[in-house]
């Protein structure tokens, strides 16, 4: 009886310790994820204002149009600030609008192809595709003779593949440096899978896990 009593006593303390450790781990993950999400808005706004500063003195009409589109896109970001997963179809529509915003500056020097027929069947982390497209625009040069080609397509096995031809800039504009590393952490915390990044045949390729349903 005494042995059983001691066993139950120590088991109770052990279980309490395990539960407390799990709770602390979950709280730490939640805090980490909130911190990562908090970096998205400033990162997007910083780069958008950089783009605006490039066109505001050369074309006032284009700058005004840019501001109007930027306001609509930023509204999307604010509306999904507390959302972990949204419809892939909605995210694709958003990234298409974002790309049109970038074409205010680059016009036909940049191109985007989207091919994901059944996007409504999947969910994705908000702003994730925009971050990948922005990363391609930031790190690569583009011209009429050698346009930057960005593709978003169904990679099968619940994955989105985002790729672009590599035309590395000789110099990079200032960046907050939170893009890909931030997204990798968010994918790991929310989807529970790894985002893969590779180069192949002069293509920069990112495979982003998504969620069915």
Short mmCIF file of N, CA and C in Angstrom, two decimals, residues 31-196:
data_model
loop_
_atom_site.label_atom_id
_atom_site.label_comp_id
_atom_site.label_asym_id
_atom_site.label_seq_id
_atom_site.Cartn_x
_atom_site.Cartn_y
_atom_site.Cartn_z
N UNK A 31 3.86 32.94 -28.66
CA UNK A 31 4.55 34.24 -28.58
C UNK A 31 5.48 34.42 -29.78
N UNK A 32 6.21 33.34 -30.14
CA UNK A 32 7.12 33.41 -31.26
C UNK A 32 6.37 33.68 -32.56
N UNK A 33 5.22 33.02 -32.74
CA UNK A 33 4.45 33.21 -33.96
C UNK A 33 3.90 34.63 -34.06
N UNK A 34 3.41 35.15 -32.92
CA UNK A 34 2.91 36.53 -32.93
C UNK A 34 4.02 37.51 -33.28
N UNK A 35 5.22 37.25 -32.78
CA UNK A 35 6.35 38.11 -33.09
C UNK A 35 6.69 38.06 -34.58
N UNK A 36 6.63 36.86 -35.17
CA UNK A 36 6.90 36.72 -36.59
C UNK A 36 5.85 37.42 -37.43
N UNK A 37 4.57 37.29 -37.05
CA UNK A 37 3.50 37.96 -37.78
C UNK A 37 3.64 39.47 -37.69
N UNK A 38 4.09 39.95 -36.54
CA UNK A 38 4.22 41.39 -36.35
C UNK A 38 5.26 42.00 -37.29
N UNK A 39 6.19 41.17 -37.78
CA UNK A 39 7.22 41.66 -38.68
C UNK A 39 6.72 41.83 -40.11
N UNK A 40 5.61 41.16 -40.46
CA UNK A 40 5.16 41.17 -41.84
C UNK A 40 4.71 42.55 -42.29
N UNK A 41 3.87 43.21 -41.51
CA UNK A 41 3.34 44.51 -41.91
C UNK A 41 4.43 45.55 -42.13
N UNK A 42 5.35 45.76 -41.16
CA UNK A 42 6.42 46.73 -41.38
C UNK A 42 7.28 46.38 -42.59
N UNK A 43 7.54 45.09 -42.79
CA UNK A 43 8.36 44.66 -43.92
C UNK A 43 7.70 45.02 -45.24
N UNK A 44 6.41 44.72 -45.36
CA UNK A 44 5.68 45.04 -46.59
C UNK A 44 5.62 46.55 -46.80
N UNK A 45 5.29 47.29 -45.75
CA UNK A 45 5.14 48.74 -45.87
C UNK A 45 6.47 49.40 -46.22
N UNK A 46 7.54 48.95 -45.60
CA UNK A 46 8.87 49.51 -45.86
C UNK A 46 9.23 49.39 -47.34
N UNK A 47 9.04 48.18 -47.91
CA UNK A 47 9.40 47.96 -49.30
C UNK A 47 8.46 48.69 -50.26
N UNK A 48 7.19 48.81 -49.88
CA UNK A 48 6.24 49.54 -50.72
C UNK A 48 6.57 51.03 -50.76
N UNK A 49 6.97 51.58 -49.63
CA UNK A 49 7.34 53.00 -49.59
C UNK A 49 8.63 53.25 -50.37
N UNK A 50 9.53 52.26 -50.36
CA UNK A 50 10.74 52.37 -51.17
C UNK A 50 10.38 52.47 -52.65
N UNK A 51 9.43 51.64 -53.08
CA UNK A 51 8.98 51.67 -54.47
C UNK A 51 8.33 53.00 -54.80
N UNK A 52 7.48 53.48 -53.89
CA UNK A 52 6.80 54.75 -54.10
C UNK A 52 7.80 55.89 -54.25
N UNK A 53 8.85 55.87 -53.45
CA UNK A 53 9.85 56.94 -53.51
C UNK A 53 10.57 56.98 -54.85
N UNK A 54 10.60 55.84 -55.56
CA UNK A 54 11.26 55.78 -56.86
C UNK A 54 10.44 56.41 -57.97
N UNK A 55 9.11 56.44 -57.80
CA UNK A 55 8.26 56.93 -58.89
C UNK A 55 7.60 58.27 -58.59
N UNK A 56 7.59 58.70 -57.33
CA UNK A 56 6.81 59.88 -56.97
C UNK A 56 7.34 61.16 -57.64
N UNK A 57 8.65 61.23 -57.89
CA UNK A 57 9.22 62.44 -58.49
C UNK A 57 9.26 62.39 -60.01
N UNK A 58 9.01 61.21 -60.58
CA UNK A 58 9.09 61.07 -62.03
C UNK A 58 7.72 61.07 -62.71
N UNK A 59 6.69 60.59 -61.99
CA UNK A 59 5.36 60.49 -62.60
C UNK A 59 4.30 60.61 -61.50
N UNK A 60 3.75 61.81 -61.33
CA UNK A 60 2.80 62.07 -60.26
C UNK A 60 1.52 61.24 -60.42
N UNK A 61 1.05 61.08 -61.67
CA UNK A 61 -0.15 60.29 -61.91
C UNK A 61 0.05 58.83 -61.55
N UNK A 62 1.19 58.29 -61.92
CA UNK A 62 1.49 56.90 -61.60
C UNK A 62 1.63 56.73 -60.09
N UNK A 63 2.22 57.72 -59.43
CA UNK A 63 2.38 57.66 -57.98
C UNK A 63 1.02 57.66 -57.28
N UNK A 64 0.08 58.47 -57.78
CA UNK A 64 -1.25 58.52 -57.18
C UNK A 64 -1.97 57.19 -57.35
N UNK A 65 -1.86 56.61 -58.55
CA UNK A 65 -2.47 55.30 -58.81
C UNK A 65 -1.86 54.24 -57.90
N UNK A 66 -0.57 54.33 -57.70
CA UNK A 66 0.14 53.39 -56.84
C UNK A 66 -0.38 53.48 -55.40
N UNK A 67 -0.57 54.69 -54.92
CA UNK A 67 -1.05 54.89 -53.55
C UNK A 67 -2.44 54.30 -53.36
N UNK A 68 -3.32 54.48 -54.37
CA UNK A 68 -4.68 53.94 -54.29
C UNK A 68 -4.66 52.41 -54.22
N UNK A 69 -3.85 51.79 -55.05
CA UNK A 69 -3.73 50.33 -55.04
C UNK A 69 -3.09 49.84 -53.74
N UNK A 70 -2.08 50.56 -53.28
CA UNK A 70 -1.40 50.20 -52.04
C UNK A 70 -2.37 50.20 -50.87
N UNK A 71 -3.27 51.17 -50.83
CA UNK A 71 -4.25 51.25 -49.74
C UNK A 71 -5.14 50.01 -49.72
N UNK A 72 -5.59 49.56 -50.91
CA UNK A 72 -6.43 48.38 -50.98
C UNK A 72 -5.70 47.12 -50.56
N UNK A 73 -4.44 47.02 -50.95
CA UNK A 73 -3.64 45.84 -50.59
C UNK A 73 -3.33 45.83 -49.10
N UNK A 74 -3.03 46.99 -48.56
CA UNK A 74 -2.73 47.04 -47.13
C UNK A 74 -3.98 46.72 -46.30
N UNK A 75 -5.14 47.03 -46.81
CA UNK A 75 -6.39 46.68 -46.13
C UNK A 75 -6.51 45.16 -46.03
N UNK A 76 -6.12 44.44 -47.06
CA UNK A 76 -6.13 42.98 -47.04
C UNK A 76 -5.22 42.47 -45.92
N UNK A 77 -4.04 43.05 -45.79
CA UNK A 77 -3.10 42.63 -44.75
C UNK A 77 -3.69 42.87 -43.37
N UNK A 78 -4.28 44.03 -43.17
CA UNK A 78 -4.86 44.34 -41.86
C UNK A 78 -6.04 43.43 -41.54
N UNK A 79 -6.85 43.11 -42.55
CA UNK A 79 -8.01 42.25 -42.34
C UNK A 79 -7.62 40.84 -41.93
N UNK A 80 -6.42 40.40 -42.30
CA UNK A 80 -5.99 39.03 -42.01
C UNK A 80 -4.85 38.99 -40.99
N UNK A 81 -4.74 40.06 -40.23
CA UNK A 81 -3.65 40.16 -39.25
C UNK A 81 -3.74 39.08 -38.18
N UNK A 82 -4.96 38.69 -37.82
CA UNK A 82 -5.15 37.68 -36.77
C UNK A 82 -5.50 36.30 -37.34
N UNK A 83 -5.34 36.13 -38.64
CA UNK A 83 -5.72 34.88 -39.29
C UNK A 83 -4.48 34.03 -39.56
N UNK A 84 -4.56 32.74 -39.23
CA UNK A 84 -3.43 31.84 -39.47
C UNK A 84 -3.46 31.23 -40.86
N UNK A 85 -4.67 30.88 -41.34
CA UNK A 85 -4.81 30.26 -42.66
C UNK A 85 -6.02 30.85 -43.39
N UNK A 86 -5.88 31.07 -44.69
CA UNK A 86 -7.00 31.57 -45.49
C UNK A 86 -7.09 30.72 -46.77
N UNK A 87 -8.12 30.95 -47.55
CA UNK A 87 -8.30 30.24 -48.81
C UNK A 87 -7.14 30.57 -49.76
N UNK A 88 -6.59 29.54 -50.38
CA UNK A 88 -5.53 29.75 -51.37
C UNK A 88 -6.04 30.59 -52.53
N UNK A 89 -7.31 30.40 -52.89
CA UNK A 89 -7.90 31.18 -53.98
C UNK A 89 -7.87 32.67 -53.66
N UNK A 90 -8.19 33.02 -52.43
CA UNK A 90 -8.17 34.41 -52.00
C UNK A 90 -6.75 34.96 -52.00
N UNK A 91 -5.80 34.15 -51.54
CA UNK A 91 -4.40 34.58 -51.51
C UNK A 91 -3.85 34.79 -52.93
N UNK A 92 -4.24 33.93 -53.85
CA UNK A 92 -3.80 34.09 -55.24
C UNK A 92 -4.35 35.37 -55.85
N UNK A 93 -5.61 35.68 -55.54
CA UNK A 93 -6.21 36.93 -56.01
C UNK A 93 -5.46 38.13 -55.44
N UNK A 94 -5.09 38.03 -54.17
CA UNK A 94 -4.34 39.11 -53.53
C UNK A 94 -2.97 39.31 -54.18
N UNK A 95 -2.25 38.21 -54.40
CA UNK A 95 -0.90 38.33 -54.96
C UNK A 95 -0.95 38.85 -56.39
N UNK A 96 -2.03 38.57 -57.10
CA UNK A 96 -2.20 39.10 -58.45
C UNK A 96 -2.36 40.62 -58.40
N UNK A 97 -3.14 41.09 -57.43
CA UNK A 97 -3.30 42.55 -57.26
C UNK A 97 -1.99 43.20 -56.83
N UNK A 98 -1.26 42.51 -55.96
CA UNK A 98 0.05 43.01 -55.52
C UNK A 98 0.99 43.15 -56.71
N UNK A 99 0.97 42.14 -57.60
CA UNK A 99 1.87 42.18 -58.75
C UNK A 99 1.50 43.32 -59.70
N UNK A 100 0.20 43.56 -59.87
CA UNK A 100 -0.22 44.69 -60.70
C UNK A 100 0.30 46.01 -60.13
N UNK A 101 0.38 46.06 -58.81
CA UNK A 101 0.94 47.24 -58.15
C UNK A 101 2.40 47.41 -58.53
N UNK A 102 3.17 46.33 -58.56
CA UNK A 102 4.58 46.40 -58.91
C UNK A 102 4.78 46.78 -60.38
N UNK A 103 3.81 46.42 -61.21
CA UNK A 103 3.92 46.75 -62.64
C UNK A 103 3.75 48.24 -62.90
N UNK A 104 3.25 48.99 -61.90
CA UNK A 104 3.18 50.44 -62.02
C UNK A 104 4.59 51.00 -62.21
N UNK A 105 5.57 50.30 -61.65
CA UNK A 105 6.96 50.73 -61.78
C UNK A 105 7.69 50.01 -62.90
N UNK A 106 7.49 48.67 -63.00
CA UNK A 106 8.31 47.86 -63.90
C UNK A 106 7.64 47.49 -65.21
N UNK A 107 6.34 47.68 -65.31
CA UNK A 107 5.59 47.44 -66.55
C UNK A 107 5.88 46.04 -67.11
N UNK A 108 6.21 45.94 -68.40
CA UNK A 108 6.37 44.63 -69.04
C UNK A 108 7.71 43.96 -68.73
N UNK A 109 8.52 44.60 -67.91
CA UNK A 109 9.81 43.98 -67.53
C UNK A 109 9.63 42.83 -66.55
N UNK A 110 8.45 42.74 -65.94
CA UNK A 110 8.17 41.64 -65.01
C UNK A 110 6.87 40.95 -65.44
N UNK A 111 6.83 39.62 -65.25
CA UNK A 111 5.67 38.85 -65.66
C UNK A 111 5.34 37.81 -64.60
N UNK A 112 4.06 37.58 -64.41
CA UNK A 112 3.60 36.60 -63.43
C UNK A 112 2.60 35.65 -64.08
N UNK A 113 2.84 34.34 -63.91
CA UNK A 113 1.93 33.31 -64.39
C UNK A 113 1.40 32.52 -63.19
N UNK A 114 0.08 32.39 -63.09
CA UNK A 114 -0.54 31.63 -62.01
C UNK A 114 -1.31 30.46 -62.61
N UNK A 115 -0.99 29.26 -62.16
CA UNK A 115 -1.65 28.05 -62.68
C UNK A 115 -1.94 27.10 -61.51
N UNK A 116 -3.10 27.28 -60.91
CA UNK A 116 -3.52 26.42 -59.79
C UNK A 116 -5.03 26.24 -59.90
N UNK A 117 -5.47 25.25 -60.71
CA UNK A 117 -6.90 25.11 -61.05
C UNK A 117 -7.84 24.91 -59.87
N UNK A 118 -7.42 24.22 -58.82
CA UNK A 118 -8.34 23.89 -57.73
C UNK A 118 -7.92 24.58 -56.42
N UNK A 119 -7.64 25.86 -56.53
CA UNK A 119 -7.13 26.62 -55.38
C UNK A 119 -8.14 26.68 -54.23
N UNK A 120 -9.44 26.61 -54.56
CA UNK A 120 -10.47 26.71 -53.53
C UNK A 120 -10.48 25.54 -52.56
N UNK A 121 -9.77 24.48 -52.87
CA UNK A 121 -9.75 23.29 -52.01
C UNK A 121 -8.64 23.34 -50.96
N UNK A 122 -7.85 24.42 -50.97
CA UNK A 122 -6.70 24.49 -50.07
C UNK A 122 -6.70 25.80 -49.28
N UNK A 123 -5.96 25.77 -48.17
CA UNK A 123 -5.73 26.96 -47.36
C UNK A 123 -4.22 27.20 -47.24
N UNK A 124 -3.87 28.46 -47.00
CA UNK A 124 -2.46 28.86 -46.99
C UNK A 124 -2.25 29.96 -45.96
N UNK A 125 -1.03 30.15 -45.52
CA UNK A 125 -0.70 31.24 -44.61
C UNK A 125 -0.85 32.57 -45.34
N UNK A 126 -1.59 33.53 -44.77
CA UNK A 126 -1.79 34.82 -45.45
C UNK A 126 -0.48 35.53 -45.73
N UNK A 127 -0.40 36.21 -46.84
CA UNK A 127 0.72 37.05 -47.27
C UNK A 127 1.93 36.23 -47.69
N UNK A 128 1.85 34.91 -47.61
CA UNK A 128 3.03 34.08 -47.89
C UNK A 128 3.46 34.17 -49.36
N UNK A 129 2.51 34.11 -50.28
CA UNK A 129 2.87 34.18 -51.69
C UNK A 129 3.40 35.57 -52.06
N UNK A 130 2.84 36.59 -51.43
CA UNK A 130 3.33 37.95 -51.67
C UNK A 130 4.78 38.09 -51.25
N UNK A 131 5.15 37.47 -50.14
CA UNK A 131 6.52 37.53 -49.66
C UNK A 131 7.47 36.88 -50.67
N UNK A 132 7.05 35.75 -51.25
CA UNK A 132 7.90 35.05 -52.22
C UNK A 132 8.03 35.82 -53.53
N UNK A 133 6.94 36.42 -53.97
CA UNK A 133 7.00 37.24 -55.19
C UNK A 133 7.85 38.47 -54.94
N UNK A 134 7.68 39.09 -53.79
CA UNK A 134 8.48 40.25 -53.43
C UNK A 134 9.96 39.90 -53.37
N UNK A 135 10.27 38.72 -52.86
CA UNK A 135 11.65 38.27 -52.78
C UNK A 135 12.28 38.15 -54.17
N UNK A 136 11.50 37.62 -55.12
CA UNK A 136 11.99 37.50 -56.50
C UNK A 136 12.24 38.87 -57.11
N UNK A 137 11.33 39.80 -56.88
CA UNK A 137 11.48 41.15 -57.43
C UNK A 137 12.67 41.87 -56.83
N UNK A 138 12.89 41.64 -55.56
CA UNK A 138 13.95 42.35 -54.83
C UNK A 138 15.35 41.90 -55.25
N UNK A 139 15.51 40.60 -55.52
CA UNK A 139 16.84 40.04 -55.74
C UNK A 139 17.23 39.89 -57.21
N UNK A 140 16.30 40.21 -58.11
CA UNK A 140 16.60 39.99 -59.53
C UNK A 140 16.38 41.25 -60.36
N UNK A 141 17.22 41.41 -61.37
CA UNK A 141 17.06 42.52 -62.30
C UNK A 141 16.03 42.13 -63.36
N UNK A 142 15.50 43.14 -64.04
CA UNK A 142 14.50 42.90 -65.08
C UNK A 142 14.60 44.00 -66.13
N UNK A 143 14.48 43.59 -67.39
CA UNK A 143 14.54 44.55 -68.49
C UNK A 143 13.58 44.09 -69.58
N UNK A 144 13.37 44.94 -70.59
CA UNK A 144 12.52 44.56 -71.71
C UNK A 144 13.11 43.36 -72.46
N UNK A 145 14.44 43.35 -72.58
CA UNK A 145 15.11 42.26 -73.29
C UNK A 145 15.14 40.98 -72.46
N UNK A 146 15.29 41.13 -71.15
CA UNK A 146 15.37 39.98 -70.25
C UNK A 146 14.41 40.16 -69.08
N UNK A 147 13.13 39.93 -69.33
CA UNK A 147 12.13 40.14 -68.27
C UNK A 147 12.27 39.11 -67.15
N UNK A 148 11.83 39.49 -65.97
CA UNK A 148 11.78 38.56 -64.84
C UNK A 148 10.48 37.78 -64.92
N UNK A 149 10.58 36.46 -65.02
CA UNK A 149 9.41 35.59 -65.16
C UNK A 149 9.16 34.87 -63.84
N UNK A 150 8.01 35.13 -63.22
CA UNK A 150 7.66 34.49 -61.95
C UNK A 150 6.46 33.58 -62.18
N UNK A 151 6.54 32.38 -61.63
CA UNK A 151 5.47 31.40 -61.81
C UNK A 151 4.97 30.89 -60.46
N UNK A 152 3.64 30.78 -60.34
CA UNK A 152 3.01 30.15 -59.17
C UNK A 152 2.15 29.01 -59.69
N UNK A 153 2.45 27.79 -59.26
CA UNK A 153 1.73 26.63 -59.83
C UNK A 153 1.50 25.56 -58.78
N UNK A 154 0.63 24.64 -59.13
CA UNK A 154 0.33 23.49 -58.28
C UNK A 154 1.50 22.51 -58.34
N UNK A 155 2.11 22.26 -57.17
CA UNK A 155 3.22 21.33 -57.12
C UNK A 155 2.81 19.93 -56.75
N UNK A 156 1.50 19.70 -56.56
CA UNK A 156 1.03 18.39 -56.13
C UNK A 156 1.37 18.14 -54.67
N UNK A 157 0.77 17.13 -54.08
CA UNK A 157 1.05 16.75 -52.70
C UNK A 157 0.89 17.92 -51.73
N UNK A 158 -0.18 18.72 -51.95
CA UNK A 158 -0.51 19.87 -51.09
C UNK A 158 0.66 20.84 -50.97
N UNK A 159 1.15 21.28 -52.12
CA UNK A 159 2.25 22.25 -52.16
C UNK A 159 2.03 23.25 -53.29
N UNK A 160 2.43 24.49 -53.02
CA UNK A 160 2.48 25.52 -54.06
C UNK A 160 3.95 25.71 -54.43
N UNK A 161 4.24 25.76 -55.72
CA UNK A 161 5.61 26.00 -56.18
C UNK A 161 5.69 27.41 -56.75
N UNK A 162 6.60 28.21 -56.21
CA UNK A 162 6.84 29.56 -56.70
C UNK A 162 8.27 29.59 -57.24
N UNK A 163 8.43 29.95 -58.50
CA UNK A 163 9.75 29.94 -59.11
C UNK A 163 9.97 31.18 -59.96
N UNK A 164 11.22 31.49 -60.20
CA UNK A 164 11.59 32.61 -61.08
C UNK A 164 12.95 32.35 -61.71
N UNK A 165 13.16 32.91 -62.91
CA UNK A 165 14.48 32.85 -63.53
C UNK A 165 15.43 33.74 -62.75
N UNK A 166 16.67 33.27 -62.56
CA UNK A 166 17.64 33.99 -61.74
C UNK A 166 18.42 35.00 -62.58
N UNK A 167 18.25 36.27 -62.24
CA UNK A 167 18.97 37.37 -62.87
C UNK A 167 19.42 38.31 -61.77
N UNK A 168 20.36 37.85 -60.98
CA UNK A 168 20.73 38.52 -59.73
C UNK A 168 21.18 39.95 -59.96
N UNK A 169 20.67 40.82 -59.11
CA UNK A 169 21.09 42.22 -59.14
C UNK A 169 22.55 42.33 -58.71
N UNK A 170 23.26 43.31 -59.26
CA UNK A 170 24.64 43.54 -58.84
C UNK A 170 24.68 44.16 -57.45
N UNK A 171 23.67 44.97 -57.15
CA UNK A 171 23.53 45.55 -55.80
C UNK A 171 22.08 45.41 -55.37
N UNK A 172 21.87 45.24 -54.07
CA UNK A 172 20.53 45.10 -53.52
C UNK A 172 20.14 46.36 -52.77
N UNK A 173 18.86 46.76 -52.92
CA UNK A 173 18.36 47.88 -52.13
C UNK A 173 18.25 47.44 -50.67
N UNK A 174 18.23 48.42 -49.78
CA UNK A 174 18.18 48.11 -48.35
C UNK A 174 16.93 47.30 -48.02
N UNK A 175 17.08 46.31 -47.16
CA UNK A 175 15.97 45.44 -46.78
C UNK A 175 16.02 45.16 -45.30
N UNK A 176 14.84 44.92 -44.71
CA UNK A 176 14.79 44.56 -43.30
C UNK A 176 15.25 43.13 -43.05
N UNK A 177 15.36 42.31 -44.12
CA UNK A 177 15.93 40.98 -44.00
C UNK A 177 15.08 39.97 -43.26
N UNK A 178 13.77 40.14 -43.26
CA UNK A 178 12.92 39.22 -42.52
C UNK A 178 12.12 38.28 -43.41
N UNK A 179 12.24 38.43 -44.74
CA UNK A 179 11.37 37.73 -45.67
C UNK A 179 11.32 36.22 -45.59
N UNK A 180 12.27 35.54 -46.23
CA UNK A 180 12.23 34.08 -46.32
C UNK A 180 12.38 33.40 -44.96
N UNK A 181 13.30 33.89 -44.14
CA UNK A 181 13.50 33.29 -42.82
C UNK A 181 12.24 33.39 -41.97
N UNK A 182 11.59 34.54 -42.04
CA UNK A 182 10.33 34.74 -41.33
C UNK A 182 9.28 33.73 -41.79
N UNK A 183 9.13 33.60 -43.12
CA UNK A 183 8.12 32.71 -43.68
C UNK A 183 8.40 31.25 -43.32
N UNK A 184 9.66 30.85 -43.37
CA UNK A 184 10.03 29.47 -43.00
C UNK A 184 9.56 29.14 -41.59
N UNK A 185 9.77 30.08 -40.66
CA UNK A 185 9.36 29.86 -39.27
C UNK A 185 7.85 29.78 -39.13
N UNK A 186 7.14 30.65 -39.84
CA UNK A 186 5.68 30.64 -39.77
C UNK A 186 5.11 29.34 -40.32
N UNK A 187 5.67 28.86 -41.43
CA UNK A 187 5.22 27.58 -42.01
C UNK A 187 5.46 26.44 -41.03
N UNK A 188 6.63 26.44 -40.41
CA UNK A 188 6.97 25.37 -39.47
C UNK A 188 6.02 25.37 -38.27
N UNK A 189 5.68 26.54 -37.78
CA UNK A 189 4.83 26.65 -36.58
C UNK A 189 3.36 26.35 -36.87
N UNK A 190 2.86 26.80 -38.02
CA UNK A 190 1.43 26.68 -38.30
C UNK A 190 1.09 25.42 -39.09
N UNK A 191 1.83 25.13 -40.14
CA UNK A 191 1.53 23.99 -40.99
C UNK A 191 2.20 22.72 -40.46
N UNK A 192 3.31 22.88 -39.74
CA UNK A 192 4.02 21.73 -39.19
C UNK A 192 4.87 21.01 -40.22
N UNK A 193 5.20 21.70 -41.31
CA UNK A 193 6.06 21.13 -42.35
C UNK A 193 7.14 22.14 -42.72
N UNK A 194 8.10 21.69 -43.51
CA UNK A 194 9.20 22.55 -43.91
C UNK A 194 8.97 23.14 -45.29
N UNK A 195 9.24 24.39 -45.44
CA UNK A 195 9.28 25.04 -46.75
C UNK A 195 10.66 24.78 -47.35
N UNK A 196 10.70 24.34 -48.60
CA UNK A 196 11.99 24.03 -49.22
C UNK A 196 12.38 25.10 -50.24
#
